[in-house]
mmCIF file of C-alpha atoms in Angstrom:
data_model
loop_
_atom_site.group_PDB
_atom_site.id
_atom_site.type_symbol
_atom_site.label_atom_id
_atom_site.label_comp_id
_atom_site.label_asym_id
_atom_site.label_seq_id
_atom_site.Cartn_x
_atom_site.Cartn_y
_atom_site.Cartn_z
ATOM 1 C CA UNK C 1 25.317 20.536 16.133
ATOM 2 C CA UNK C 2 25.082 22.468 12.841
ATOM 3 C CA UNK C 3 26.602 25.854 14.457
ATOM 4 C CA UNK C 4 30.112 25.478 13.289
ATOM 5 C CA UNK C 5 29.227 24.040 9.570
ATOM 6 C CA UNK C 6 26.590 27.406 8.516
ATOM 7 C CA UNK C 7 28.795 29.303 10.805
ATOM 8 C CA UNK C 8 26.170 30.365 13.559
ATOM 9 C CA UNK C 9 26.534 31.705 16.169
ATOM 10 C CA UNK C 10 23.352 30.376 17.744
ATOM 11 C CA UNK C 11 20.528 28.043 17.442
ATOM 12 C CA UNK C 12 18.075 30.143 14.801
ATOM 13 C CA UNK C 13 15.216 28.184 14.917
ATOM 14 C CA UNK C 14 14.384 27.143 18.372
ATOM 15 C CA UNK C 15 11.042 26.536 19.746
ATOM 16 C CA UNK C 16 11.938 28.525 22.915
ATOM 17 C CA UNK C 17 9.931 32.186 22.719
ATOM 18 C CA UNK C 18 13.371 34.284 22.619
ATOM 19 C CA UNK C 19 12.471 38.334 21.863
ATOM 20 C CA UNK C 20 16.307 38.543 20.887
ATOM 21 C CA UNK C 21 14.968 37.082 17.569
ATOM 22 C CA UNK C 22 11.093 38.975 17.346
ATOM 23 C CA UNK C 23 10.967 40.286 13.963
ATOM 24 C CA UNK C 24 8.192 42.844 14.442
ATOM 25 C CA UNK C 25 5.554 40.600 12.027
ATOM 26 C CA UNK C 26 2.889 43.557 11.026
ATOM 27 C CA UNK C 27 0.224 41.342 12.867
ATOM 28 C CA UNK C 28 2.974 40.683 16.132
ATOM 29 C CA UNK C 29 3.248 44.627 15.947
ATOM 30 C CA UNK C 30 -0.303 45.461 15.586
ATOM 31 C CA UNK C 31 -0.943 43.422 19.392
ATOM 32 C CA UNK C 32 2.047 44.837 20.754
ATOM 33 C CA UNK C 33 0.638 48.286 20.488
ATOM 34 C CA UNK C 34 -2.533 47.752 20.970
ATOM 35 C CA UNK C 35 -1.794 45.909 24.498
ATOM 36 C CA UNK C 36 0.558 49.273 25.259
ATOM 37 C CA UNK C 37 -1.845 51.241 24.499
ATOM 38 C CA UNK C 38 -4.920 49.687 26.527
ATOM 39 C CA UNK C 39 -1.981 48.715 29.824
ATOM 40 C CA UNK C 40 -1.128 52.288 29.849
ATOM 41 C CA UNK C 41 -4.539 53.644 29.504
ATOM 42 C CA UNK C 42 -5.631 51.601 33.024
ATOM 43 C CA UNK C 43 -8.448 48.931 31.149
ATOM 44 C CA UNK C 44 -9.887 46.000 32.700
ATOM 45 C CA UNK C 45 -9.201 43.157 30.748
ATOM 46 C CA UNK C 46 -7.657 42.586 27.777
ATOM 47 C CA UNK C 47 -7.831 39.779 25.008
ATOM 48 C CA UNK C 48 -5.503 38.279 22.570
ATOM 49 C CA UNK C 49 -6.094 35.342 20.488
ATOM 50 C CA UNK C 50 -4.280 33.174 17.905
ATOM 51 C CA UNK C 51 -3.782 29.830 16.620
ATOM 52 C CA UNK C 52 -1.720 27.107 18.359
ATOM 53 C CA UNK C 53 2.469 28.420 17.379
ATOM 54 C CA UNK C 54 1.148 31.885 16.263
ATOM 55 C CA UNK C 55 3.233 33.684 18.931
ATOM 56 C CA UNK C 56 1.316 34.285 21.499
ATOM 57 C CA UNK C 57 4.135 33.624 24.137
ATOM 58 C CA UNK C 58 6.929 35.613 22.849
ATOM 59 C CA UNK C 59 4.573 38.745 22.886
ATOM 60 C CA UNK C 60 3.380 38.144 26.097
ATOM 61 C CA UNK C 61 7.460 37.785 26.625
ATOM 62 C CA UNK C 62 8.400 40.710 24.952
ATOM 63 C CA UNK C 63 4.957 43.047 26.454
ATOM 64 C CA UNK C 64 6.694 41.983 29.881
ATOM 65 C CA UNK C 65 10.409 43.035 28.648
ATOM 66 C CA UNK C 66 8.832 46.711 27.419
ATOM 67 C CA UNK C 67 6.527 47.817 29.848
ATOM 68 C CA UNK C 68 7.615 50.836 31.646
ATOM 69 C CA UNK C 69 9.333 50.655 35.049
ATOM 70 C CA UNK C 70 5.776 52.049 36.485
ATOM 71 C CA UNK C 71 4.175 48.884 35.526
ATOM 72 C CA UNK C 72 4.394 45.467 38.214
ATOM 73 C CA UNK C 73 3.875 42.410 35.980
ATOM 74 C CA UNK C 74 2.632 39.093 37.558
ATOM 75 C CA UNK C 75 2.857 36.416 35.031
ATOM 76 C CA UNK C 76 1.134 32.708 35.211
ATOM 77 C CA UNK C 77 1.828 30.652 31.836
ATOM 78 C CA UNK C 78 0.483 27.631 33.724
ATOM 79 C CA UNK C 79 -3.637 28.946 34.380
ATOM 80 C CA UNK C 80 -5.304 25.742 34.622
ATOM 81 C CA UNK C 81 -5.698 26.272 38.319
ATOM 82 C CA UNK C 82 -8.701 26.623 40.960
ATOM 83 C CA UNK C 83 -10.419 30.319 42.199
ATOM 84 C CA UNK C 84 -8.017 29.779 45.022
ATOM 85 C CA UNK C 85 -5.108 28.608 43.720
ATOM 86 C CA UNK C 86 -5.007 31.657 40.913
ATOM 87 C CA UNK C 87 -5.342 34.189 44.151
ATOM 88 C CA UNK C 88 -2.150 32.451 45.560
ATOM 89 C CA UNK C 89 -0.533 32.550 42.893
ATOM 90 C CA UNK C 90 -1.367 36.594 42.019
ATOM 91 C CA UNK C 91 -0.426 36.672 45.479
ATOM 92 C CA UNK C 92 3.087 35.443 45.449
ATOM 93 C CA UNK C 93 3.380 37.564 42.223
ATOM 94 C CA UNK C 94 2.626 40.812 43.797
ATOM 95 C CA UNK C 95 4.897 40.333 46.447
ATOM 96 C CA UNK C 96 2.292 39.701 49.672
ATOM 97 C CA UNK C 97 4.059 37.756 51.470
ATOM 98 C CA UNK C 98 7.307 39.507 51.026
ATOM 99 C CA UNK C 99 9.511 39.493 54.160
ATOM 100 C CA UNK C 100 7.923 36.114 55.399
ATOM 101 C CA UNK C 101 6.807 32.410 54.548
ATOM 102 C CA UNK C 102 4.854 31.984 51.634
ATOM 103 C CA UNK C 103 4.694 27.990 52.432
ATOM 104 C CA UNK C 104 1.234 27.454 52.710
ATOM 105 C CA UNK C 105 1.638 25.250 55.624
ATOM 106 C CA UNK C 106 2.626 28.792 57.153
ATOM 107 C CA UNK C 107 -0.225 30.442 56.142
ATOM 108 C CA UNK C 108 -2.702 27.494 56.317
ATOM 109 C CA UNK C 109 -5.226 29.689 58.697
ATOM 110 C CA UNK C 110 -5.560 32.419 56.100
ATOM 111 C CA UNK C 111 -8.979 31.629 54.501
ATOM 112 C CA UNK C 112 -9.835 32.983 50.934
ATOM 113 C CA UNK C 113 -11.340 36.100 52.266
ATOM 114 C CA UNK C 114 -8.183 36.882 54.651
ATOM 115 C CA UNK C 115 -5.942 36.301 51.366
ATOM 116 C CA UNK C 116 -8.415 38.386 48.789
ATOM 117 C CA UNK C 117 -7.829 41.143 51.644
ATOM 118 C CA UNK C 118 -4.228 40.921 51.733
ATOM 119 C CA UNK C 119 -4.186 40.913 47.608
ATOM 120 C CA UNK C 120 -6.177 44.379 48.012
ATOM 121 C CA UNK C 121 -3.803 45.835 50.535
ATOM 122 C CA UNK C 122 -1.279 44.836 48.525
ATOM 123 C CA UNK C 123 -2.709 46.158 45.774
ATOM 124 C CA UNK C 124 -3.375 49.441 47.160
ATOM 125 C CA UNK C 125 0.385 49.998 48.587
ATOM 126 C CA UNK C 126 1.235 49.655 45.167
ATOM 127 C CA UNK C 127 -0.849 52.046 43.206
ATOM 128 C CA UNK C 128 0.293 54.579 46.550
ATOM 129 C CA UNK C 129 3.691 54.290 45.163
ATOM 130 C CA UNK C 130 2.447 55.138 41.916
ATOM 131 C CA UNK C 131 2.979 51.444 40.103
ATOM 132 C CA UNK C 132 0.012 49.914 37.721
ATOM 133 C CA UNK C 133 -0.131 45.985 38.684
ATOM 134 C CA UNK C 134 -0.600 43.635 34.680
ATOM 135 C CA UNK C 135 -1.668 39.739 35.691
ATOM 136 C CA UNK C 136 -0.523 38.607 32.194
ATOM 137 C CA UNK C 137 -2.282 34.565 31.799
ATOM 138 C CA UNK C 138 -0.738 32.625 29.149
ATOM 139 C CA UNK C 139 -2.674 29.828 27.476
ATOM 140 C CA UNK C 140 -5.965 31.608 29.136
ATOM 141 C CA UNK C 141 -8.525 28.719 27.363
ATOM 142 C CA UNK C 142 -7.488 26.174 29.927
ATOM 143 C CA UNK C 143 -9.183 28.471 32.928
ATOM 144 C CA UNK C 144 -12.232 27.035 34.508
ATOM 145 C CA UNK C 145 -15.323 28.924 34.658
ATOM 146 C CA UNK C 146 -14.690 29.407 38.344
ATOM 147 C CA UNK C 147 -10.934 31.044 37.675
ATOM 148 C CA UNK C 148 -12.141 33.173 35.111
ATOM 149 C CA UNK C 149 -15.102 34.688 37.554
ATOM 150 C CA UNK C 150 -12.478 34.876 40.348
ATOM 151 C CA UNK C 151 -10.837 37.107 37.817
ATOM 152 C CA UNK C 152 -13.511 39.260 37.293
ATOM 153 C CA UNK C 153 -14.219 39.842 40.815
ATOM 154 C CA UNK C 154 -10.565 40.863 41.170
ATOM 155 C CA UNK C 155 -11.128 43.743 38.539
ATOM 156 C CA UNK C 156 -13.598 45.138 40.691
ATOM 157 C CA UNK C 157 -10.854 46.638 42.965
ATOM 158 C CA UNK C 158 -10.264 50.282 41.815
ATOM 159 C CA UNK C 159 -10.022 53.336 42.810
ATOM 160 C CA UNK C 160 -11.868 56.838 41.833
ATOM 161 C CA UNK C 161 -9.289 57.029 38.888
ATOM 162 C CA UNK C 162 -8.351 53.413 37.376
ATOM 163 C CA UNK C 163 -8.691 49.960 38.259
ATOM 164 C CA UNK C 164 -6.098 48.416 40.321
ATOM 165 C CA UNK C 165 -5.609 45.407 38.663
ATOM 166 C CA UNK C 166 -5.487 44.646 34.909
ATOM 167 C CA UNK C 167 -6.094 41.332 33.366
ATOM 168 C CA UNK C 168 -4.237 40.439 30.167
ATOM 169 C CA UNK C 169 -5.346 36.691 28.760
ATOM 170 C CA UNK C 170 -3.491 35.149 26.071
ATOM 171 C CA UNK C 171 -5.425 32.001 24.629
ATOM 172 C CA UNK C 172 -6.065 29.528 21.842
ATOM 173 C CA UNK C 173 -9.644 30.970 19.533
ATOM 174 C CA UNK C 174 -11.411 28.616 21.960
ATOM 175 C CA UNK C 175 -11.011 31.084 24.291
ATOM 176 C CA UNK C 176 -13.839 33.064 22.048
ATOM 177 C CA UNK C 177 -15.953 30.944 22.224
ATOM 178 C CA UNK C 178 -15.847 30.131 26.208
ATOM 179 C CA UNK C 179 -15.805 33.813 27.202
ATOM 180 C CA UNK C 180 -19.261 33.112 24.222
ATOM 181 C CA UNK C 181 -21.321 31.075 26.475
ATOM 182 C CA UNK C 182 -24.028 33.179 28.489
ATOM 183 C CA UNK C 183 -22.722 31.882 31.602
ATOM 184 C CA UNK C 184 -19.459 34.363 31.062
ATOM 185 C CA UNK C 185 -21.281 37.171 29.904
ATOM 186 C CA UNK C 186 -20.647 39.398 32.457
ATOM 187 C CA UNK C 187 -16.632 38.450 31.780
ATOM 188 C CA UNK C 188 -17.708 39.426 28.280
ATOM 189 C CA UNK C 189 -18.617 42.873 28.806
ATOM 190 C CA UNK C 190 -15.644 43.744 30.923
ATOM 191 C CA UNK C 191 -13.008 43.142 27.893
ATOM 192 C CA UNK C 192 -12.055 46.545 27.045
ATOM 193 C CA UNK C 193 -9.854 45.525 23.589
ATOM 194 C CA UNK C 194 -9.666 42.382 21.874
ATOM 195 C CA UNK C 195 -7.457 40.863 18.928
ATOM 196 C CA UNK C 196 -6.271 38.336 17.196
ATOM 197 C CA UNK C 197 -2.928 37.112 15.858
ATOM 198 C CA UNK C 198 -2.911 35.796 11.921
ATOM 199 C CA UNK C 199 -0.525 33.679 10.099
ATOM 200 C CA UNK C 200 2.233 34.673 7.899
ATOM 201 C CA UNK C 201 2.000 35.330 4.089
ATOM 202 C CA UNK C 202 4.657 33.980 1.850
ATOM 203 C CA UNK C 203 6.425 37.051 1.639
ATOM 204 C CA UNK C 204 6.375 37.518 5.653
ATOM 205 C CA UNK C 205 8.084 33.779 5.615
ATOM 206 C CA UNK C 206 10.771 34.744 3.110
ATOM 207 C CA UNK C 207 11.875 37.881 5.604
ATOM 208 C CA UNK C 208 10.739 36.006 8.593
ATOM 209 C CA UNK C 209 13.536 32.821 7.555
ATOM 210 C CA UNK C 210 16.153 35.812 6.773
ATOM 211 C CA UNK C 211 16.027 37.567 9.892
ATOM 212 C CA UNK C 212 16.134 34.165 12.253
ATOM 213 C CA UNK C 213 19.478 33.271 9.903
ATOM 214 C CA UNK C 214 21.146 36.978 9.898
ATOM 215 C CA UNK C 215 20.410 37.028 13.851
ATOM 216 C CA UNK C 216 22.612 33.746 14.375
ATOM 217 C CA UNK C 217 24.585 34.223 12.088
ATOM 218 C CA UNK C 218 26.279 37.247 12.877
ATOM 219 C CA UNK C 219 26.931 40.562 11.026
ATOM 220 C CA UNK C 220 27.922 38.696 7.174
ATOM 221 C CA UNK C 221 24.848 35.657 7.251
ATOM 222 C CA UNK C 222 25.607 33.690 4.458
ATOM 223 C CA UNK C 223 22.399 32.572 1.616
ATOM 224 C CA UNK C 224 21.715 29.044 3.202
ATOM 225 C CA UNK C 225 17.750 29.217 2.679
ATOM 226 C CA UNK C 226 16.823 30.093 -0.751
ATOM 227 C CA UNK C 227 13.659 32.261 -2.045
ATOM 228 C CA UNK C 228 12.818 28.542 -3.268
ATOM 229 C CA UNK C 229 13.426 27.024 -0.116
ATOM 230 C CA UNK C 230 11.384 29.532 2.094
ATOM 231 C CA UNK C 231 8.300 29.591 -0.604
ATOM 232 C CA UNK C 232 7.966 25.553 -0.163
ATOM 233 C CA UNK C 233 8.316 26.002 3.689
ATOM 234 C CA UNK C 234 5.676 28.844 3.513
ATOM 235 C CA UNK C 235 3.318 26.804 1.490
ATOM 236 C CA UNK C 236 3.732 23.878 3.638
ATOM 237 C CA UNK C 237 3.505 25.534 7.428
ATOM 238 C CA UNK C 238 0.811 27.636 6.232
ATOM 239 C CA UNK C 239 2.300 30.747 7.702
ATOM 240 C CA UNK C 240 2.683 29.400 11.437
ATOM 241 C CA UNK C 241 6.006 30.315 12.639
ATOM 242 C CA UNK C 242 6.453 27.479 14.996
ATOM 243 C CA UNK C 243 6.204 25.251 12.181
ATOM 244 C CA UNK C 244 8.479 27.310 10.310
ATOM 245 C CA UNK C 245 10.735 26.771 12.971
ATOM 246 C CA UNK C 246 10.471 23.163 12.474
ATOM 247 C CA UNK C 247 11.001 22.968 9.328
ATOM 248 C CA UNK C 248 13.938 25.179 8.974
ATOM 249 C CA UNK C 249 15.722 23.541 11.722
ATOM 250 C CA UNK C 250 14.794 19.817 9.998
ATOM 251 C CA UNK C 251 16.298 21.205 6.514
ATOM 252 C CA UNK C 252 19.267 22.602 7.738
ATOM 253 C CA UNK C 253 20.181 19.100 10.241
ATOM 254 C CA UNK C 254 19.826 17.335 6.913
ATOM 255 C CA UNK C 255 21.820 19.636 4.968
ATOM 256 C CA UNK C 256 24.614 19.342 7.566
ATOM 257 C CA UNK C 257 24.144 15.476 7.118
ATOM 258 C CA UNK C 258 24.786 15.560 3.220
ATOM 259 C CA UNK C 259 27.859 18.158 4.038
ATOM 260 C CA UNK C 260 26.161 20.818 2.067
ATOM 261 C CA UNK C 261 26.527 24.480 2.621
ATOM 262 C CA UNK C 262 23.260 25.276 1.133
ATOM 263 C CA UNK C 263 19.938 23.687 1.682
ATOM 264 C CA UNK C 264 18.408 21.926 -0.911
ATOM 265 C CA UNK C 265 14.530 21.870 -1.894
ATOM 266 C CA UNK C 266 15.098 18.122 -1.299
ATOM 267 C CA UNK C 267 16.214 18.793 2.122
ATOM 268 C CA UNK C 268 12.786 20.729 2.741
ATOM 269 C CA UNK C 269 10.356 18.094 1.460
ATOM 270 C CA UNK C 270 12.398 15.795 3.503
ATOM 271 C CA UNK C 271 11.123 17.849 6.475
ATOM 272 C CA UNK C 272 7.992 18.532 5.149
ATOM 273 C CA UNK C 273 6.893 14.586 5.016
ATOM 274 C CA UNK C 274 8.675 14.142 8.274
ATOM 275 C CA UNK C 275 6.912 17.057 10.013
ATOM 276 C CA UNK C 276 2.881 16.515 11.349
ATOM 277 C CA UNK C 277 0.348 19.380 10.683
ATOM 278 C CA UNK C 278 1.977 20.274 7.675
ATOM 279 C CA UNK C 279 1.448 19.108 4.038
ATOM 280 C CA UNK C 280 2.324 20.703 1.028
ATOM 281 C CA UNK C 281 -0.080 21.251 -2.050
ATOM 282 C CA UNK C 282 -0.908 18.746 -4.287
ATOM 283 C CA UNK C 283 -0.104 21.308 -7.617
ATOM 284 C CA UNK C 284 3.254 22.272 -5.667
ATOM 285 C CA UNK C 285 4.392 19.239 -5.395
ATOM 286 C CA UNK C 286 3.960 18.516 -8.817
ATOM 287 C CA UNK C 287 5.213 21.386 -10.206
ATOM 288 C CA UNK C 288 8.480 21.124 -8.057
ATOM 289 C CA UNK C 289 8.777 17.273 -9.429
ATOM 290 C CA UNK C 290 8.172 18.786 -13.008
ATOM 291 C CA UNK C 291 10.872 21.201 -13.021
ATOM 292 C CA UNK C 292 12.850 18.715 -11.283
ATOM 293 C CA UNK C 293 12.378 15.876 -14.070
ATOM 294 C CA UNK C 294 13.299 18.714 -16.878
ATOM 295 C CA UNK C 295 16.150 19.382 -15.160
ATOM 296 C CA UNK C 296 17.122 16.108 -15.154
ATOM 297 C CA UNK C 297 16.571 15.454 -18.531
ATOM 298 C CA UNK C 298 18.574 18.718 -19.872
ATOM 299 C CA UNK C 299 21.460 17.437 -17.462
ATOM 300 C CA UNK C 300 21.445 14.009 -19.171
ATOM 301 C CA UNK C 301 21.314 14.260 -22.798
ATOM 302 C CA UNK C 302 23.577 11.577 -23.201
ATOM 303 C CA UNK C 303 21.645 9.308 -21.309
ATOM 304 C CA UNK C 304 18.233 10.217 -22.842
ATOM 305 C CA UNK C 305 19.643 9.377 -26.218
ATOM 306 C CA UNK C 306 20.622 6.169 -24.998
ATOM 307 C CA UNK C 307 17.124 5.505 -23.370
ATOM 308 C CA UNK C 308 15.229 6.393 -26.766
ATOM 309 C CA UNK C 309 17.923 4.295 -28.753
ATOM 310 C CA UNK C 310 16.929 1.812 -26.477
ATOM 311 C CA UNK C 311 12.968 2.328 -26.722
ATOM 312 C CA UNK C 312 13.277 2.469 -30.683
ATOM 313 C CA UNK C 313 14.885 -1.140 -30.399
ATOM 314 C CA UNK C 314 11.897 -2.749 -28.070
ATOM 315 C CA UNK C 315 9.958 -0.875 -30.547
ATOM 316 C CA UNK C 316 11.264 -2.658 -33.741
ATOM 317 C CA UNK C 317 11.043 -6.262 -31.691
ATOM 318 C CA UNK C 318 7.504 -5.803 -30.802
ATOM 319 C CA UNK C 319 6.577 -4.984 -34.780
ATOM 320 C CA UNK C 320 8.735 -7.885 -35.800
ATOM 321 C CA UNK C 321 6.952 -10.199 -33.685
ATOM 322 C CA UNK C 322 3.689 -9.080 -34.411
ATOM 323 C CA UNK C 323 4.499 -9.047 -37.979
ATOM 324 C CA UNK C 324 5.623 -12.415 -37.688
ATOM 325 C CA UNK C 325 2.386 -13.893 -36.026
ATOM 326 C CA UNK C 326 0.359 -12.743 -38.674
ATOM 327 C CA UNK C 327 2.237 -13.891 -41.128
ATOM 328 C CA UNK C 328 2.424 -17.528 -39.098
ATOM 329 C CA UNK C 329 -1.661 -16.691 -39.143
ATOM 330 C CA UNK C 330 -1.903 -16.489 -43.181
ATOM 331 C CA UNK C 331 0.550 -19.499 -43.749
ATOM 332 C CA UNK C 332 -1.893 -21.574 -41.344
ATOM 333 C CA UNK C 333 -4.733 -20.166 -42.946
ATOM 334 C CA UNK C 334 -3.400 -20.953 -46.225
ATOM 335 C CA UNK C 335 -2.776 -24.621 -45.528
ATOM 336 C CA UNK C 336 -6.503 -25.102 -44.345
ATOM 337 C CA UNK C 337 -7.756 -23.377 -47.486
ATOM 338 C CA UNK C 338 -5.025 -25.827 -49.796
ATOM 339 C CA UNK C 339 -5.754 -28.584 -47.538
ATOM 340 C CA UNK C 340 -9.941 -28.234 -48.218
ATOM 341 C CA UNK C 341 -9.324 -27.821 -51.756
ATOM 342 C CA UNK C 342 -7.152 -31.045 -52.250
ATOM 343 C CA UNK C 343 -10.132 -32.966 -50.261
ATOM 344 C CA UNK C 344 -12.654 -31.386 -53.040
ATOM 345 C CA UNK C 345 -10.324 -32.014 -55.944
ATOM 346 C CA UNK C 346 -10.422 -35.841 -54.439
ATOM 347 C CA UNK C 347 -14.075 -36.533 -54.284
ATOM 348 C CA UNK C 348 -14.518 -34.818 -57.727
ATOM 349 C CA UNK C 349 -11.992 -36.999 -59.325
ATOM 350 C CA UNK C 350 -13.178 -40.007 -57.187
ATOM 351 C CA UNK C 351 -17.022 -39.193 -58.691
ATOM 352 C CA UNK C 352 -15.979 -38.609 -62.008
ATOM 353 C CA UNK C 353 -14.637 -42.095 -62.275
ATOM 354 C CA UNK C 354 -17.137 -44.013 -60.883
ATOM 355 C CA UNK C 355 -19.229 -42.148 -63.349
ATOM 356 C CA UNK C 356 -17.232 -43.406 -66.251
ATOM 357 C CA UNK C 357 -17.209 -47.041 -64.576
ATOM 358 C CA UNK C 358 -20.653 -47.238 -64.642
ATOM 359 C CA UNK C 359 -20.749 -45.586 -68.625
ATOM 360 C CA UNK C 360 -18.235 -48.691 -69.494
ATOM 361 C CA UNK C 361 -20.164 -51.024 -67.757
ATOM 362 C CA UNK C 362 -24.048 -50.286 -69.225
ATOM 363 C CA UNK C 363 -22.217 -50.327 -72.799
ATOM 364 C CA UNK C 364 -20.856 -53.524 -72.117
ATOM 365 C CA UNK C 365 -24.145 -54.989 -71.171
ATOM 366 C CA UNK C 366 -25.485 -53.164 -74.247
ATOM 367 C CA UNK C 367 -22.893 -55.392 -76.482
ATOM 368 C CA UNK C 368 -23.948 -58.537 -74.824
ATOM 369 C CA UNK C 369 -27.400 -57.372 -75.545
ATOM 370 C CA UNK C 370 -27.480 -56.897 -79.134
ATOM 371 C CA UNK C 371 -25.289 -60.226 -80.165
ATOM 372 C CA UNK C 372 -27.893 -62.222 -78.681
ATOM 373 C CA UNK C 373 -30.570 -60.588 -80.074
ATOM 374 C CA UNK C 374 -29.219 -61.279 -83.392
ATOM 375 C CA UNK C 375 -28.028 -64.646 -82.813
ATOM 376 C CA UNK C 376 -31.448 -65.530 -82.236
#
């Protein structure tokens, strides 16, 4: 894929839980010792909680790869199973049918008391030869009710010293609020230590994103993420490393797409839109485009001036125009007003003349008048 073009020598960003890239997170290293601790001290049960791609699963990996050689680890990452199917499977786990078929059509006559007696035995040869058995249950919120009081019973086996089984359940926060319900309150009381896994701060992403890349990359990693880079992947994943992950591995396949040796904050909003369950803040995203636009306008001087040459121009025609319908307005307006006046002018002139028809005519009648009168 990308190996050869960043010069990796492995995948960084995979979603497979691999301890060969745990970076001791303070919150990953604050469960890790407090599950030690409680193992070695012989507790019940045990309780850690997180968020869907906190890392729940490489601790439980990497609790496994550290415990001492005294410890026997039975692991079940798939726990949505019945009260009988979880004692088969702690069964095979222990080792009880070791030396023989553990085919169930083999052992089809065992009933679940015969098998919860052969777990004890088995249990008990165990702690003779000094070993502490862990059941470690991944993705512990998917246990039924049943499964989980099947568990409880199993905690009951002890002896004067410590218990002979301890129960380690990894789970989603619904977990808390199953193990909640007054039905499980007996459960409740028997969990010793309890914690729960948080996200990543900005600055935990930053050193998280460098320690994934110097781990592939050998003993000289070259910069490929930027403090940029990581701060927009931080603010988008909200501190979940599997989505960090995700993102990181989107950014750098597009990066190797555009043949670049570096990745771009383009190449990370890229990922971001094309990633679910993430989003990146509304202010962020407009103070990225911001910088990006004044960038691009210091770049392109040249081209600015040419744009507000341009803008000046449109500027000039729209004033011409307007200037020019209003002066196509008065001209208008000035031919009503002449036209009006010229109709007034008329019907003065026209009355002023009949006026001095009618003058000429009375003194005409006024002539005839006065000759007859003194003819007669």
């Amino acid at each position: 894929m990308y190996l050869y073009h960043f010069g990796l020598q492995e995948l960084p960003f995979t979603l497979t839980p691999n301890t060969h890239f745990f970076y001791g997170l303070p919150s990953h290293n604050e469960a890790l010792q407090v599950l030690q601790t409680t193992v070695q001290t012989g507790e019940g049960f045990i309780k850690v909680t997180g968020e869907v791609g906190t890392g729940k699963t490489l601790i439980c990996r990497k609790l496994m790869n550290e415990l001492p050689k005294a410890f026997v680890t039975a692991y079940i990452p798939n726990p949505y199973l019945t009260p009988e199917e979880i004692r088969w499977a702690l069964a095979t786990e222990i080792g009880v049918f070791e030396g023989s078929d553990p085919s169930p059509s083999h052992n089809e006559q065992l009933d679940q008391q015969q098998l919860t007696q052969l777990i004890h035995y088995r249990l008990m040869a165990l702690s003779a030869k000094g070993k502490s058995v862990v059941l470690i249950i991944d993705e512990a919120q998917a246990l039924p009710a049943e499964t989980l009081e099947a568990l409880r019973l199993f905690t009951n086996l002890e002896t004067e010293s410590r218990k002979l089984l301890q129960v380690v359940l990894f789970g989603q926060p619904e977990l808390d609020e199953r193990i909640a319900s007054k039905a499980l309150r007996q459960l409740r009381q028997r969990i010793s230590f309890s914690y729960q896994l948080r996200t990543m701060n900005n600055q935990e992403v930053v050193a998280y994103i460098q320690h994934r890349m110097s781990r592939a990359a050998g003993e000289q990693p070259r910069p490929i993420f930027s403090t940029e880079n990581c701060l927009l992947i931080a603010q988008a994943s909200g501190g979940v490393p599997r989505l960090v992950n995700v993102l990181c591995h989107k950014a750098l396949m597009l990066a190797y797409g555009q043949g670049l040796k570096q990745v771009t904050n383009e190449n990370v909003l890229l990922a971001i839109k094309d990633t679910n369950d993430v989003t990146l803040p509304l202010w962020q995203r407009a103070r990225y485009f911001s910088g990006q636009l004044t960038s691009l306008l210091v770049s392109s001087r040249m081209s600015i001036a040419m744009l507000m040459s341009v803008f000046v121009l449109v500027a000039l025609l729209i004033a011409a125009l307007v200037i020019s319908k209003k002066s196509k307005v008065t001209t208008l307006n000035k031919i009503e007003i002449n036209s009006h006046s010229g109709e007034v002018i008329h019907q003065v002139a026209w009355q002023r003349q009949e006026r001095i028809d009618w003058e000429h005519n009375n003194k005409t009648e006024w002539r005839h008048f006065s000759s007859r009168s003194s003819s007669s």
